[in-house]
Amino acid sequence: MQQFAALLRKDSRPVRYLVVDDSVFARKNLIKMIEMFGGEVAGEAGDGLTAIAEYNRTKPDIVLMDITMPQMEGIEAVERIVRQHAEARIVMVSSVGYQENILAALQKGAKHFVQKPVKPEVLYEILRYVLSDDPTAAGAPVALAGEHRS
Amino acid sequence: MSLFPEDRNSELRALFFESANELLQSLNEAGLDLEANPTDEEVIRRVRRAVHTLKGDSAACGFHKLSELAHELEDVLSPQIGLSVGSRLADIVLIAADNFGAMLSAYQRNAEPPSADSLRVMMRTLIHGSAASVPTAPAVSGIAAQFHWTEYEHLMISEAVHRGETVYNVALRVDPASLMHAAAFQLIRNVLHACGTLIALRPEDNSAAETLEIVEAALASNQSQEHIAQRCRIPSVVSDVRIERAATPDTAEHELLGELLEVQATTVASRPTSAAANADAAKATGSAAITIAESSLRVDAARIDAVMNLVGELIIGKSMLHRSLTEFDQRHARDPVRAKLSDALAFQSRVLDELHKCVLKIRMVPVEQLFRRFPRLVRDVAKQCGKDVALELSGQNTDLDKGILDALAEPLMHLVRNAVDHGVEDAEQRIAANKPARGTVYLNAYHQGTQVVIEVRDDGRGIDLVQIRQHAVEKGIVKAAEIQRLTDSEVMNLIFEPGFSTAAEITEVSGRGVGMDVVRTVIDNLKGTVHVSSVKGRGTTIQLRMPLTLASIQTLLFRVGGRLFAVPLSSVVEITRITDSEIHRVDQREVLRLREQILTLVRLDSLSQIHAVVVQDGKKKKRNFVIVIGAAEKRFGLVVDSLVGEEELVIKALPTEIISSDLVSGASILGDGTVVLILNVPAVLSRLSRATPLGAIA
């Protein structure tokens, strides 16, 4: 298995993730990667409504959000979360066929997107980029402490 | 450099630039048509003809780079391509027009023309349908970026630089491995937005995103270059970044406008008469865009002004003769020479009238010359704001003095830009307000009396009076205690106050705080008026009223307190006689009831505050004349001592140190040498409303 330097918050604590996908398998797959990156799963959700509730409860650093889900689609969830929490960092996870939806999600305030099937090295770079968005932080804001691997 | 014989070289060069600019204008117009109807073969042919003519002319002048580029573009322009690529062809035509423009101005300055590599790349992509065969020109970081912005975007860049912001040219290569180009483009746009103010973006939208390779942008930002570069390296979306400080355009804003005016000044393109230049151009005749007008002549405006002045003196001379004849009449009533003299005088004045009209006509040009650049401006601004805005022009044939027309270019550009940027709402808001998603800006021109009215109207959100009140108080333009006493129209006019920056309404994309006070200053200098009206949620109309010409006017002469004054006859509605007993007082103001309508009365002496006491108390006249004057839907009655008559006055410009009051718009000399002051009706009106208690004037 590939090895990754841990992605950490500025306070050197593990990054906290909310994983939203209606497929349990897809969630487990993402969670595995998150753990490879030294992250911590703050919550999981199988639909948009739960995702909003979980966001409010856990206040994660990153949301990984699927596009197509029952009850409430990813786009609407993005819109609602960003409306309440402008600082939310949401990365859309979707297959190529849903480009229109990704486009819409980006317009609603999603920070990035990653194609399914998700490759760990691609997701890693994207997360690193999304986490470095604080303009006040000098240089690379994320510590690359190698020993923090789980 | 040129095939022209030396002695004719510069003259023909000038002719070339003149006609080339005309061609560019028609290329722009055809490009916009093409955008609307991408498959219209006739439009494509029109574009082709313009490009072809440009190719021939520039080759004849030895401008080979330009002619090669035109040649390449000509190859692209076929109806089949129009069918297969749709509106992308129009984009290319418009970008090409910009490229040609940049090259022309470089040639004009004898500078090396800029390369048009990115245009070439676009053209090749269009032909081959794939990017594979495109050889990328070597560039600093391997990205062939051209950063070729439109004149409007250049204007925005230099404005940003003048404001002290740093403007960067950013080029990003979209990761070829990325399979979702449209989403990639959106993300790039988001990131750029987050870095600062996006002034320009190529491509402008994601309609052609699937073949997208390079995104170019002009970005005004306070962030460091490293930070922007870091943000632009978006993993799995961007594979390469090039960022550099945008060179401050060597043409400052006003020079740029000056150049624009130059372009507009070329009314009719005279074709180069040299055989070499004409050989190619002749093939392209039938070109709809260019009227071959060998009979037209370019004359220095100063020469026309000189003629105009002389005609003015002649008119004064005419009235001198007229007076002498009247005197002669009285002394020698029976003299047979009298009739001959009077016949000769009548003949002379008829001819003089004609002469005067002819000279005036020389100065007149249709407003179309000014209007024609706006379709492109509206398109560019609308695209930048992400709005869908249509422009409707009307009254293009309205004639206006060339000097006035030229001076109007800048304020009108600001007004139209404001209308698109601030006036028209986003599509979503429009639909929510039950309006069509597409906004419309109307530009209209028409004559009214001796005035020309130019209207900029939009069907947007209208002006929020509450916001303006609040803003004016914050900016310290009006004291908080006073603001509630102002009427709505007075509040509306606050936007013209210097220092009333529209900063609160700044949109992310463009048009920030363009001083409306500049607009008013220009219009004031033209002895015109600006009128704003707005209905919240329905739109805003801004009316510019200018005199038809600055040279002469028909007036009514009258006397007040022993002095001779004149008002423009066009603003006189009627004349009536009244006795003092008919004058009533309402709210410390004299009014007259005239056929069931209440008319506010004005005494010149009280307005100027000097002779007020002397005249009012000194001469207790029983009967007075009242001249009813109307301007901009408002009316007032001017109380005068006596009427003198009608007279055509040639306005003499007076130095500002002589006229200390804005109530007088000019002066003139009568045949007997008497000086007449010409009343500035709009200024009297505004003086009146300022001095008026709330709501006293309808």
Coordinates of N, CA, C and O in Angstrom, one line a residue, chain A residues 96 99 102-103 106-107 110-113 115 122 125-126 129 132-133 135, chain B residues 179-183 186-187 190-191 206 210 227 230-231 233-236:
Chain A
V96 N -17.6 10.6 -14.0 CA -17.6 11.5 -15.1 C -18.9 11.9 -15.7 O -19.2 13.1 -16.0
Q99 N -21.0 15.4 -14.9 CA -20.3 16.7 -15.0 C -21.2 17.9 -14.7 O -20.8 18.8 -14.0
I102 N -21.7 18.4 -11.1 CA -20.5 18.9 -10.5 C -20.4 20.4 -10.7 O -20.1 21.2 -9.8
L103 N -20.6 20.8 -11.9 CA -20.6 22.2 -12.3 C -21.5 23.0 -11.4 O -21.1 24.0 -10.8
L106 N -20.1 23.2 -7.9 CA -19.1 24.2 -7.8 C -19.6 25.6 -7.8 O -19.1 26.5 -7.1
Q107 N -20.7 25.8 -8.6 CA -21.3 27.1 -8.5 C -21.9 27.5 -7.2 O -22.1 28.6 -6.8
A110 N -19.0 24.4 -3.7 CA -18.1 23.3 -3.5 C -16.7 23.7 -3.8 O -16.5 24.5 -4.7
K111 N -15.7 23.2 -3.1 CA -14.3 23.6 -3.3 C -13.6 22.9 -4.4 O -12.6 23.4 -4.9
H112 N -13.9 21.6 -4.6 CA -13.2 20.8 -5.6 C -14.0 19.6 -5.9 O -15.1 19.4 -5.4
F113 N -13.5 18.8 -6.8 CA -14.2 17.6 -7.2 C -13.2 16.5 -7.5 O -12.1 16.8 -7.9
Q115 N -12.9 12.5 -9.3 CA -13.6 11.5 -10.1 C -13.6 10.1 -9.5 O -12.6 9.7 -8.9
V122 N -4.6 11.0 -6.1 CA -5.3 12.1 -6.6 C -6.1 12.8 -5.4 O -6.0 14.0 -5.3
E125 N -3.7 14.8 -3.1 CA -3.3 16.1 -3.6 C -4.5 17.1 -3.5 O -4.3 18.3 -3.1
I126 N -5.7 16.7 -3.8 CA -6.8 17.6 -3.8 C -7.1 18.0 -2.3 O -7.3 19.2 -2.1
Y129 N -4.6 20.5 -1.3 CA -4.9 21.9 -1.9 C -6.0 22.5 -1.1 O -5.9 23.7 -0.7
S132 N -5.2 24.0 2.2 CA -4.3 25.1 2.2 C -4.9 26.4 1.8 O -4.2 27.3 1.4
D133 N -6.2 26.5 1.9 CA -6.9 27.6 1.3 C -6.8 28.9 2.2 O -7.3 29.9 1.8
P135 N -5.6 32.1 3.2 CA -4.6 33.0 2.6 C -3.7 33.7 3.7 O -2.6 34.1 3.4
Chain B
L179 N -11.0 14.7 -17.2 CA -12.0 14.3 -18.2 C -13.2 15.2 -18.1 O -14.2 15.1 -18.9
M180 N -13.2 16.1 -17.1 CA -14.4 17.0 -16.9 C -13.9 18.4 -17.1 O -13.7 19.1 -16.1
H181 N -13.8 18.8 -18.3 CA -13.3 20.2 -18.6 C -14.2 21.3 -18.1 O -13.8 22.3 -17.7
A182 N -15.5 21.0 -18.3 CA -16.4 22.1 -17.9 C -16.4 22.3 -16.4 O -16.3 23.5 -16.0
A183 N -16.3 21.2 -15.7 CA -16.2 21.4 -14.2 C -14.8 22.0 -13.9 O -14.7 22.8 -13.0
Q186 N -15.0 25.7 -14.4 CA -15.8 26.3 -13.3 C -14.9 26.4 -12.0 O -14.9 27.5 -11.4
L187 N -14.2 25.4 -11.8 CA -13.3 25.4 -10.6 C -12.2 26.5 -10.7 O -12.0 27.2 -9.7
N190 N -13.8 29.7 -10.0 CA -14.0 29.9 -8.6 C -12.7 30.3 -7.9 O -12.7 31.3 -7.1
V191 N -11.6 29.6 -8.2 CA -10.4 29.9 -7.6 C -9.9 31.3 -7.9 O -9.5 32.1 -7.0
N206 N -18.1 28.4 -20.5 CA -17.6 27.1 -20.7 C -18.3 26.4 -21.8 O -18.4 25.2 -21.9
E210 N -15.1 21.5 -23.6 CA -14.5 20.2 -23.8 C -13.3 20.2 -24.7 O -12.5 19.3 -24.6
H227 N 1.3 33.6 -3.8 CA 0.0 33.0 -3.3 C -0.9 32.6 -4.4 O -1.5 31.6 -4.4
Q230 N 0.2 29.7 -6.2 CA -0.1 28.5 -5.4 C -1.5 28.0 -5.5 O -1.9 26.9 -5.7
R231 N -2.4 29.0 -5.4 CA -3.9 28.7 -5.5 C -4.2 28.2 -6.9 O -5.2 27.4 -7.0
R233 N -2.4 26.4 -8.8 CA -2.0 25.0 -9.1 C -3.0 24.1 -8.5 O -2.8 23.5 -7.4
I234 N -4.1 23.9 -9.2 CA -5.2 23.1 -8.6 C -5.0 21.6 -9.0 O -4.9 21.3 -10.2
P235 N -4.8 20.8 -8.1 CA -4.5 19.4 -8.4 C -5.6 18.7 -9.2 O -6.7 19.0 -9.0
S236 N -5.2 17.9 -10.2 CA -6.0 17.2 -11.1 C -6.9 18.1 -12.0 O -7.7 17.6 -12.7

